[in-house]
Structures are given as C-alpha cells and as structure tokens.
GROMACS .gro file of C-alpha atoms in nm:
model
  377
    1UNK     CA    1   7.818   8.824  13.384
    2UNK     CA    2   8.075   8.659  13.159
    3UNK     CA    3   8.370   8.859  13.033
    4UNK     CA    4   8.406   8.826  12.656
    5UNK     CA    5   8.706   8.920  12.441
    6UNK     CA    6   8.680   8.981  12.065
    7UNK     CA    7   8.983   8.929  11.844
    8UNK     CA    8   8.954   9.096  11.505
    9UNK     CA    9   9.116   9.357  11.277
   10UNK     CA   10   8.999   9.656  11.481
   11UNK     CA   11   9.328   9.846  11.439
   12UNK     CA   12   9.316   9.852  11.060
   13UNK     CA   13   9.222  10.195  10.925
   14UNK     CA   14   8.960  10.027  10.710
   15UNK     CA   15   8.597  10.136  10.738
   16UNK     CA   16   8.447   9.788  10.735
   17UNK     CA   17   8.701   9.647  10.981
   18UNK     CA   18   8.636   9.917  11.242
   19UNK     CA   19   8.259   9.921  11.201
   20UNK     CA   20   8.216   9.544  11.222
   21UNK     CA   21   8.430   9.539  11.539
   22UNK     CA   22   8.216   9.813  11.691
   23UNK     CA   23   7.894   9.632  11.596
   24UNK     CA   24   8.000   9.295  11.735
   25UNK     CA   25   8.118   9.437  12.069
   26UNK     CA   26   7.807   9.658  12.098
   27UNK     CA   27   7.565   9.372  12.030
   28UNK     CA   28   7.737   9.129  12.268
   29UNK     CA   29   7.722   9.388  12.544
   30UNK     CA   30   7.353   9.451  12.471
   31UNK     CA   31   7.292   9.075  12.500
   32UNK     CA   32   7.416   9.081  12.858
   33UNK     CA   33   7.789   9.007  12.854
   34UNK     CA   34   8.082   9.222  12.956
   35UNK     CA   35   8.260   9.250  12.622
   36UNK     CA   36   8.565   9.434  12.492
   37UNK     CA   37   8.796   9.412  12.194
   38UNK     CA   38   9.143   9.272  12.257
   39UNK     CA   39   9.389   9.548  12.167
   40UNK     CA   40   9.609   9.319  11.959
   41UNK     CA   41   9.848   9.512  11.736
   42UNK     CA   42  10.034   9.282  11.495
   43UNK     CA   43  10.308   9.481  11.328
   44UNK     CA   44  10.223   9.379  10.971
   45UNK     CA   45   9.859   9.482  11.005
   46UNK     CA   46   9.969   9.810  11.162
   47UNK     CA   47  10.215   9.887  10.882
   48UNK     CA   48   9.970   9.800  10.603
   49UNK     CA   49   9.724  10.080  10.676
   50UNK     CA   50   9.914  10.404  10.634
   51UNK     CA   51   9.983  10.644  10.351
   52UNK     CA   52  10.140  10.474  10.054
   53UNK     CA   53  10.480  10.587   9.926
   54UNK     CA   54  10.451  10.715   9.567
   55UNK     CA   55  10.690  10.566   9.312
   56UNK     CA   56  10.823  10.860   9.115
   57UNK     CA   57  11.153  10.979   8.975
   58UNK     CA   58  11.334  11.278   9.119
   59UNK     CA   59  11.409  11.350   9.482
   60UNK     CA   60  11.215  11.678   9.501
   61UNK     CA   61  10.906  11.534   9.333
   62UNK     CA   62  10.922  11.229   9.559
   63UNK     CA   63  10.946  11.441   9.875
   64UNK     CA   64  10.662  11.672   9.769
   65UNK     CA   65  10.431  11.384   9.681
   66UNK     CA   66  10.523  11.197   9.997
   67UNK     CA   67  10.440  11.501  10.211
   68UNK     CA   68  10.114  11.550  10.022
   69UNK     CA   69   9.996  11.193  10.081
   70UNK     CA   70  10.105  11.191  10.445
   71UNK     CA   71   9.917  11.513  10.521
   72UNK     CA   72   9.625  11.415  10.298
   73UNK     CA   73   9.571  11.105  10.509
   74UNK     CA   74   9.661  11.256  10.848
   75UNK     CA   75   9.308  11.380  10.916
   76UNK     CA   76   9.162  11.047  10.807
   77UNK     CA   77   9.389  10.852  11.040
   78UNK     CA   78   9.299  11.091  11.323
   79UNK     CA   79   8.928  11.039  11.257
   80UNK     CA   80   8.976  10.661  11.279
   81UNK     CA   81   9.160  10.696  11.610
   82UNK     CA   82   8.890  10.927  11.750
   83UNK     CA   83   8.611  10.691  11.643
   84UNK     CA   84   8.776  10.392  11.809
   85UNK     CA   85   8.836  10.594  12.124
   86UNK     CA   86   8.482  10.733  12.145
   87UNK     CA   87   8.273  10.430  12.047
   88UNK     CA   88   8.461  10.108  12.110
   89UNK     CA   89   8.542   9.925  12.434
   90UNK     CA   90   8.903   9.813  12.392
   91UNK     CA   91   9.116   9.624  12.645
   92UNK     CA   92   9.340   9.836  12.865
   93UNK     CA   93   9.620   9.589  12.799
   94UNK     CA   94   9.794   9.618  12.461
   95UNK     CA   95   9.909   9.288  12.307
   96UNK     CA   96  10.185   9.314  12.048
   97UNK     CA   97  10.277   8.947  12.006
   98UNK     CA   98  10.137   8.595  12.024
   99UNK     CA   99  10.326   8.530  12.347
  100UNK     CA  100  10.171   8.838  12.510
  101UNK     CA  101   9.825   8.720  12.409
  102UNK     CA  102   9.869   8.417  12.636
  103UNK     CA  103   9.837   8.655  12.931
  104UNK     CA  104   9.476   8.726  12.831
  105UNK     CA  105   9.366   8.378  12.940
  106UNK     CA  106   9.330   8.483  13.302
  107UNK     CA  107   9.105   8.782  13.227
  108UNK     CA  108   8.830   8.642  13.001
  109UNK     CA  109   8.568   8.368  13.013
  110UNK     CA  110   8.508   8.358  12.636
  111UNK     CA  111   8.720   8.445  12.331
  112UNK     CA  112   8.538   8.527  12.006
  113UNK     CA  113   8.737   8.556  11.683
  114UNK     CA  114   8.569   8.739  11.397
  115UNK     CA  115   8.416   8.891  11.201
  116UNK     CA  116   8.606   9.019  10.893
  117UNK     CA  117   8.858   8.818  10.693
  118UNK     CA  118   9.046   8.680  10.994
  119UNK     CA  119   9.067   8.335  10.827
  120UNK     CA  120   9.137   8.452  10.471
  121UNK     CA  121   9.434   8.229  10.371
  122UNK     CA  122   9.607   8.516  10.187
  123UNK     CA  123   9.589   8.743  10.492
  124UNK     CA  124   9.684   8.457  10.726
  125UNK     CA  125   9.999   8.393  10.523
  126UNK     CA  126  10.074   8.764  10.487
  127UNK     CA  127  10.059   8.825  10.863
  128UNK     CA  128  10.314   8.551  10.937
  129UNK     CA  129  10.305   8.262  11.188
  130UNK     CA  130  10.268   8.484  11.495
  131UNK     CA  131   9.941   8.641  11.385
  132UNK     CA  132   9.836   8.332  11.193
  133UNK     CA  133   9.805   8.132  11.514
  134UNK     CA  134   9.665   8.428  11.707
  135UNK     CA  135   9.355   8.456  11.487
  136UNK     CA  136   9.307   8.080  11.517
  137UNK     CA  137   9.295   8.134  11.897
  138UNK     CA  138   9.588   7.900  11.947
  139UNK     CA  139   9.692   8.103  12.254
  140UNK     CA  140   9.369   8.013  12.440
  141UNK     CA  141   9.435   7.730  12.687
  142UNK     CA  142   9.075   7.615  12.745
  143UNK     CA  143   8.909   7.493  12.423
  144UNK     CA  144   8.569   7.559  12.580
  145UNK     CA  145   8.647   7.931  12.562
  146UNK     CA  146   8.717   7.925  12.186
  147UNK     CA  147   8.435   8.061  11.967
  148UNK     CA  148   8.406   8.222  11.628
  149UNK     CA  149   8.144   8.462  11.496
  150UNK     CA  150   8.111   8.531  11.122
  151UNK     CA  151   8.480   8.472  11.058
  152UNK     CA  152   8.544   8.502  10.685
  153UNK     CA  153   8.777   8.289  10.476
  154UNK     CA  154   8.670   8.492  10.167
  155UNK     CA  155   8.756   8.208   9.924
  156UNK     CA  156   8.569   7.909   9.792
  157UNK     CA  157   8.859   7.661   9.817
  158UNK     CA  158   9.154   7.596  10.050
  159UNK     CA  159   9.490   7.460   9.948
  160UNK     CA  160   9.634   7.151  10.118
  161UNK     CA  161   9.864   7.344  10.352
  162UNK     CA  162   9.585   7.568  10.485
  163UNK     CA  163   9.343   7.275  10.506
  164UNK     CA  164   9.582   7.087  10.734
  165UNK     CA  165   9.637   7.397  10.949
  166UNK     CA  166   9.265   7.475  10.981
  167UNK     CA  167   9.173   7.113  11.055
  168UNK     CA  168   9.427   7.108  11.337
  169UNK     CA  169   9.355   7.450  11.489
  170UNK     CA  170   8.976   7.479  11.448
  171UNK     CA  171   8.872   7.129  11.552
  172UNK     CA  172   8.865   7.209  11.924
  173UNK     CA  173   8.653   7.526  11.898
  174UNK     CA  174   8.342   7.489  12.112
  175UNK     CA  175   8.135   7.694  11.863
  176UNK     CA  176   8.208   7.776  11.499
  177UNK     CA  177   8.038   8.017  11.263
  178UNK     CA  178   8.148   8.189  10.944
  179UNK     CA  179   8.013   8.468  10.727
  180UNK     CA  180   7.984   8.296  10.388
  181UNK     CA  181   7.752   8.004  10.317
  182UNK     CA  182   8.007   7.827  10.098
  183UNK     CA  183   8.267   7.868  10.378
  184UNK     CA  184   8.027   7.697  10.619
  185UNK     CA  185   7.997   7.402  10.380
  186UNK     CA  186   8.372   7.394  10.319
  187UNK     CA  187   8.468   7.394  10.688
  188UNK     CA  188   8.188   7.156  10.783
  189UNK     CA  189   8.331   6.905  10.538
  190UNK     CA  190   8.689   6.970  10.643
  191UNK     CA  191   8.621   6.943  11.018
  192UNK     CA  192   8.344   6.684  10.998
  193UNK     CA  193   8.115   6.896  11.218
  194UNK     CA  194   7.847   7.158  11.176
  195UNK     CA  195   7.962   7.513  11.105
  196UNK     CA  196   7.695   7.784  11.100
  197UNK     CA  197   7.665   8.069  10.849
  198UNK     CA  198   7.569   8.394  11.025
  199UNK     CA  199   7.530   8.762  10.936
  200UNK     CA  200   7.822   9.002  10.939
  201UNK     CA  201   7.804   9.209  11.261
  202UNK     CA  202   7.714   9.532  11.077
  203UNK     CA  203   7.388   9.366  10.971
  204UNK     CA  204   7.296   9.297  11.335
  205UNK     CA  205   7.231   9.668  11.389
  206UNK     CA  206   6.948   9.855  11.217
  207UNK     CA  207   6.995  10.147  10.981
  208UNK     CA  208   6.840  10.371  11.247
  209UNK     CA  209   7.097  10.255  11.503
  210UNK     CA  210   7.384  10.319  11.264
  211UNK     CA  211   7.264  10.675  11.214
  212UNK     CA  212   7.350  10.741  11.580
  213UNK     CA  213   7.719  10.694  11.491
  214UNK     CA  214   7.733  10.904  11.177
  215UNK     CA  215   7.880  11.251  11.133
  216UNK     CA  216   7.789  11.476  10.837
  217UNK     CA  217   8.049  11.551  10.575
  218UNK     CA  218   7.975  11.922  10.565
  219UNK     CA  219   8.113  11.982  10.218
  220UNK     CA  220   7.839  11.763  10.069
  221UNK     CA  221   7.540  11.866  10.284
  222UNK     CA  222   7.345  12.000   9.985
  223UNK     CA  223   7.504  11.793   9.707
  224UNK     CA  224   7.355  11.521   9.489
  225UNK     CA  225   7.638  11.271   9.438
  226UNK     CA  226   7.746  10.922   9.340
  227UNK     CA  227   7.985  10.770   9.596
  228UNK     CA  228   8.273  10.549   9.479
  229UNK     CA  229   8.447  10.334   9.739
  230UNK     CA  230   8.715  10.070   9.692
  231UNK     CA  231   8.974   9.961   9.948
  232UNK     CA  232   9.242   9.922   9.684
  233UNK     CA  233   9.193  10.264   9.529
  234UNK     CA  234   8.928  10.178   9.272
  235UNK     CA  235   9.053  10.405   8.995
  236UNK     CA  236   8.898  10.168   8.743
  237UNK     CA  237   8.551  10.236   8.887
  238UNK     CA  238   8.566  10.608   8.809
  239UNK     CA  239   8.464  10.594   8.438
  240UNK     CA  240   8.171  10.371   8.531
  241UNK     CA  241   8.061  10.610   8.808
  242UNK     CA  242   8.101  10.915   8.584
  243UNK     CA  243   7.872  10.765   8.320
  244UNK     CA  244   7.617  10.681   8.590
  245UNK     CA  245   7.642  11.034   8.730
  246UNK     CA  246   7.582  11.180   8.383
  247UNK     CA  247   7.262  10.978   8.358
  248UNK     CA  248   7.146  11.092   8.701
  249UNK     CA  249   7.271  11.450   8.657
  250UNK     CA  250   7.485  11.454   8.968
  251UNK     CA  251   7.854  11.455   9.060
  252UNK     CA  252   8.102  11.181   9.159
  253UNK     CA  253   8.307  11.168   9.478
  254UNK     CA  254   8.542  10.896   9.596
  255UNK     CA  255   8.677  10.780   9.929
  256UNK     CA  256   8.955  10.540  10.018
  257UNK     CA  257   9.132  10.446  10.343
  258UNK     CA  258   9.502  10.532  10.387
  259UNK     CA  259   9.650  10.207  10.266
  260UNK     CA  260   9.983  10.100  10.123
  261UNK     CA  261   9.983  10.062   9.745
  262UNK     CA  262   9.668  10.259   9.660
  263UNK     CA  263   9.677  10.542   9.413
  264UNK     CA  264   9.491  10.865   9.465
  265UNK     CA  265   9.223  11.018   9.250
  266UNK     CA  266   9.242  11.378   9.141
  267UNK     CA  267   9.199  11.617   9.430
  268UNK     CA  268   8.865  11.744   9.304
  269UNK     CA  269   8.698  11.403   9.333
  270UNK     CA  270   8.874  11.255   9.637
  271UNK     CA  271   8.716  11.329   9.976
  272UNK     CA  272   8.974  11.359  10.254
  273UNK     CA  273   8.929  11.336  10.629
  274UNK     CA  274   8.666  11.062  10.601
  275UNK     CA  275   8.654  10.856  10.919
  276UNK     CA  276   8.408  10.574  10.998
  277UNK     CA  277   8.142  10.822  11.115
  278UNK     CA  278   8.164  11.021  10.790
  279UNK     CA  279   8.168  10.695  10.591
  280UNK     CA  280   7.826  10.599  10.729
  281UNK     CA  281   7.682  10.942  10.649
  282UNK     CA  282   7.827  10.951  10.298
  283UNK     CA  283   7.672  10.615  10.208
  284UNK     CA  284   7.334  10.701  10.360
  285UNK     CA  285   7.312  11.029  10.168
  286UNK     CA  286   7.448  10.911   9.833
  287UNK     CA  287   7.227  10.894   9.526
  288UNK     CA  288   7.397  10.563   9.446
  289UNK     CA  289   7.703  10.367   9.563
  290UNK     CA  290   7.961  10.217   9.327
  291UNK     CA  291   8.194   9.978   9.507
  292UNK     CA  292   8.392   9.655   9.512
  293UNK     CA  293   8.380   9.648   9.893
  294UNK     CA  294   8.180   9.397  10.099
  295UNK     CA  295   8.107   9.643  10.379
  296UNK     CA  296   8.046   9.928  10.136
  297UNK     CA  297   7.779   9.707   9.981
  298UNK     CA  298   7.642   9.600  10.320
  299UNK     CA  299   7.584   9.958  10.434
  300UNK     CA  300   7.435  10.057  10.098
  301UNK     CA  301   7.185   9.773  10.131
  302UNK     CA  302   7.110   9.860  10.495
  303UNK     CA  303   7.030  10.217  10.390
  304UNK     CA  304   6.843  10.089  10.082
  305UNK     CA  305   7.056  10.280   9.835
  306UNK     CA  306   7.097  10.198   9.468
  307UNK     CA  307   7.404   9.974   9.464
  308UNK     CA  308   7.649   9.897   9.184
  309UNK     CA  309   7.888   9.615   9.282
  310UNK     CA  310   8.191   9.549   9.067
  311UNK     CA  311   8.219   9.185   8.969
  312UNK     CA  312   8.560   9.022   8.975
  313UNK     CA  313   8.711   8.844   8.679
  314UNK     CA  314   8.692   8.465   8.668
  315UNK     CA  315   9.053   8.447   8.784
  316UNK     CA  316   8.980   8.649   9.097
  317UNK     CA  317   8.621   8.536   9.154
  318UNK     CA  318   8.732   8.263   9.396
  319UNK     CA  319   8.861   8.536   9.625
  320UNK     CA  320   8.572   8.781   9.616
  321UNK     CA  321   8.235   8.699   9.463
  322UNK     CA  322   8.133   8.436   9.720
  323UNK     CA  323   8.125   8.710   9.985
  324UNK     CA  324   7.868   8.907   9.788
  325UNK     CA  325   7.661   8.598   9.709
  326UNK     CA  326   7.618   8.539  10.082
  327UNK     CA  327   7.553   8.907  10.152
  328UNK     CA  328   7.272   8.910   9.897
  329UNK     CA  329   7.129   8.591  10.046
  330UNK     CA  330   7.110   8.748  10.393
  331UNK     CA  331   6.897   9.025  10.243
  332UNK     CA  332   6.682   8.781  10.048
  333UNK     CA  333   6.806   8.920   9.718
  334UNK     CA  334   6.742   8.665   9.447
  335UNK     CA  335   6.918   8.650   9.114
  336UNK     CA  336   6.618   8.787   8.925
  337UNK     CA  337   6.630   9.102   9.142
  338UNK     CA  338   6.977   9.183   9.008
  339UNK     CA  339   7.049   9.370   8.687
  340UNK     CA  340   7.386   9.399   8.513
  341UNK     CA  341   7.552   9.703   8.366
  342UNK     CA  342   7.885   9.738   8.188
  343UNK     CA  343   8.107  10.034   8.101
  344UNK     CA  344   8.419   9.946   7.905
  345UNK     CA  345   8.555   9.636   8.080
  346UNK     CA  346   8.389   9.705   8.418
  347UNK     CA  347   8.080   9.498   8.486
  348UNK     CA  348   7.860   9.567   8.787
  349UNK     CA  349   7.565   9.400   8.948
  350UNK     CA  350   7.295   9.661   9.005
  351UNK     CA  351   7.047   9.646   9.294
  352UNK     CA  352   6.771   9.896   9.354
  353UNK     CA  353   6.619   9.947   9.698
  354UNK     CA  354   6.265   9.867   9.580
  355UNK     CA  355   6.369   9.528   9.441
  356UNK     CA  356   6.440   9.333   9.760
  357UNK     CA  357   6.233   9.258  10.071
  358UNK     CA  358   6.311   9.375  10.423
  359UNK     CA  359   6.170   9.075  10.609
  360UNK     CA  360   6.443   8.826  10.512
  361UNK     CA  361   6.721   9.026  10.679
  362UNK     CA  362   6.510   9.049  10.998
  363UNK     CA  363   6.483   8.670  11.011
  364UNK     CA  364   6.854   8.618  10.944
  365UNK     CA  365   6.941   8.884  11.201
  366UNK     CA  366   6.728   8.710  11.466
  367UNK     CA  367   6.885   8.372  11.387
  368UNK     CA  368   7.235   8.518  11.407
  369UNK     CA  369   7.162   8.696  11.734
  370UNK     CA  370   7.040   8.367  11.882
  371UNK     CA  371   7.367   8.199  11.782
  372UNK     CA  372   7.564   8.488  11.930
  373UNK     CA  373   7.374   8.479  12.257
  374UNK     CA  374   7.448   8.107  12.296
  375UNK     CA  375   7.822   8.174  12.280
  376UNK     CA  376   7.837   8.309  12.633
  377UNK     CA  377   7.533   8.166  12.811
   0.00000   0.00000   0.00000
C-alpha cells in the first residue's frame, strides 16, 4: 500500500478549503492508498484567516469592536479545529517552512498537490517564495513522486514571470491535472504536454455521503431561509438576497469565515459559530443560496438547491468566472439552463435544481476517480 501525502490549504479557516482537503484524502484512502494531509503551516496563510481588526477612531471603540470580533469568531475557529481533528487524517509531523518539508521525502511514496487555488498566481505571490515553491512541490527529490489533482490557477491568463516559473517547476511532474478546463488548455500549451481537467474533490463524494459530516444549526431547524455566503464578506449581496427573500416569503441569513479584511453584517443576520459541518447543513436546508464562492456553489449544486451566483465585472472576470464555467460544465449545465437576475448593480446567474441533469456529473466523477486512482497505482 503506497503512502500518499496531500499538500493543500487545509489550515485555512475557509469552508471550501477544509472540505476539499477532507474529500480528497477520504477518496484516496477509499481507493486503496494510505493517505494523509501534510500539516504544512505557512505563516502568511495562518495569519490571513483570523478575525479582522476594525478600522475605527477612538481607543475605547476600537477595543470594544476588537473584542467583539475576536469573541464572535472564537466559536467558529474552534469548530474548524474540531472538524479537522475529527474527520481529517493529518501528518503527525508539523512543517512550518520549505526546508522542513524536505524531510517528508523519506516518509511518502507519492505527493499530490491540490485541489483549491494552490497555483493561483495572486496567492502564490502573496505567500512569498517559501510557500510558492512548496506548492509547486519543489521540495520533492524524485520527480516520479510529483502529482497534482485539480489544482486551480483560477485565472485565464498568466503573466511572463509566472509562465517562466510554472514552465520550470511543473515540467517534471509525472502526472498533472487542474480544476478548470481553460487552465488545462493554458498549461498544456505552456508545458507542451497533456494536462487533464478533473472535478474538484468535493464533487467526488455524493450528497448522501456529505450528509454524514453535517451538523444541524439548531437556531434554524424550523426556519425557511435564504443563505448568503461570500468569503470576502459579501455585504453587496445582501440587498439582492433580501429582494429574493421577499419574493419567497422567507428570511435572510449570512455566513462568513473569520478572515482579515472582511466586514460583518448586522448581528441579526450573521450566523456565528458556523464550522464546516454546519456549513454543509445550512446549504442543504436553505431555500436558495446566494454566493460568489466556488465551493458554496458546488455544494448548492450537489444538494440541488436554487443557486444565485454573483458574476464578476469584466475587470475581475479573468480571476473568477472561469472557475464557475468549469463547475457548470462538470454538472452538464448548459448556457440555456441559466437565467440571469439583477438587483441594482449586482447581477447573478440563476440555476434551478430541475434544470440540469444528474448523469453528467456521474460520468465526470467516474473519469476523475480513474485519473486519481492512476496516481498511486
């Protein structure tokens, strides 16, 4: 039995990051390998996901708000830690630097980088050279051990600097796959070799399987609600969701991870203490989901919920919309299945559960599982 290590953003207190890491490790183990997630803790990624510091005037106001946000997010951070502890196989060894990662070579037969935005140029640059080379598996001595699964670059074009870096560091991978179809074409051209497009790990598990990991959010057990979720806060989605809720005669609730730079909603609408298990339950039981999140959309589609996906402006489209185009393709969602709705300056693509087939995802899931199995045979 081969020992497989996954390198991804498992430490980020981000719902999609944790759930895709869980899914990938779970599926690889089910396929017959001995798999665990490398407990790599780059300092910049660690510092990014914690309560933001409010920018206000006045020492007393600042201290009060700071304490509020720290305690508001404390339960959420604890729920993330508990979920990782209870559901995910993580390496006993903690790796805090690129040099420490070199020690992992003697313990594993295969290294898999992905999924999530591990090759997003903006994140790569933000993390600095140490983490930049880590997520390109530059610490792995044997190129035959280097694999990627559904790694996301999240953009439709690479600048010259990143192109040179990726051409140098990815050329010796023994197997390459990415999450977006346009990324597969881009890297295939750049590296002059075939790069596969495969499903995000969360799509490899059925809705029924995901229900085994959920935990009810007791406050909403008998509530008809619209769920708003955006990693960056998503305050701009609230008017849109409120109008939708008025049409459906239900209420609006929002969730967001503890993340630097996000602003809170009013206390009445913001749900606190939402870990990954509660996140799954909240999406499955929502009347509709309004989001700008890839994984928020993925789970809404898995649970066949009415989905409203915020579309990015033309300036930002290069960084976001290609991810959703590929997600829809994995579900077999064609353009004529998608409606559009606009409130003020927010435009959303609208997908109803009865407007897309279930068979296409099954075929893409099987194809992706075959690719994954070949990584460690």
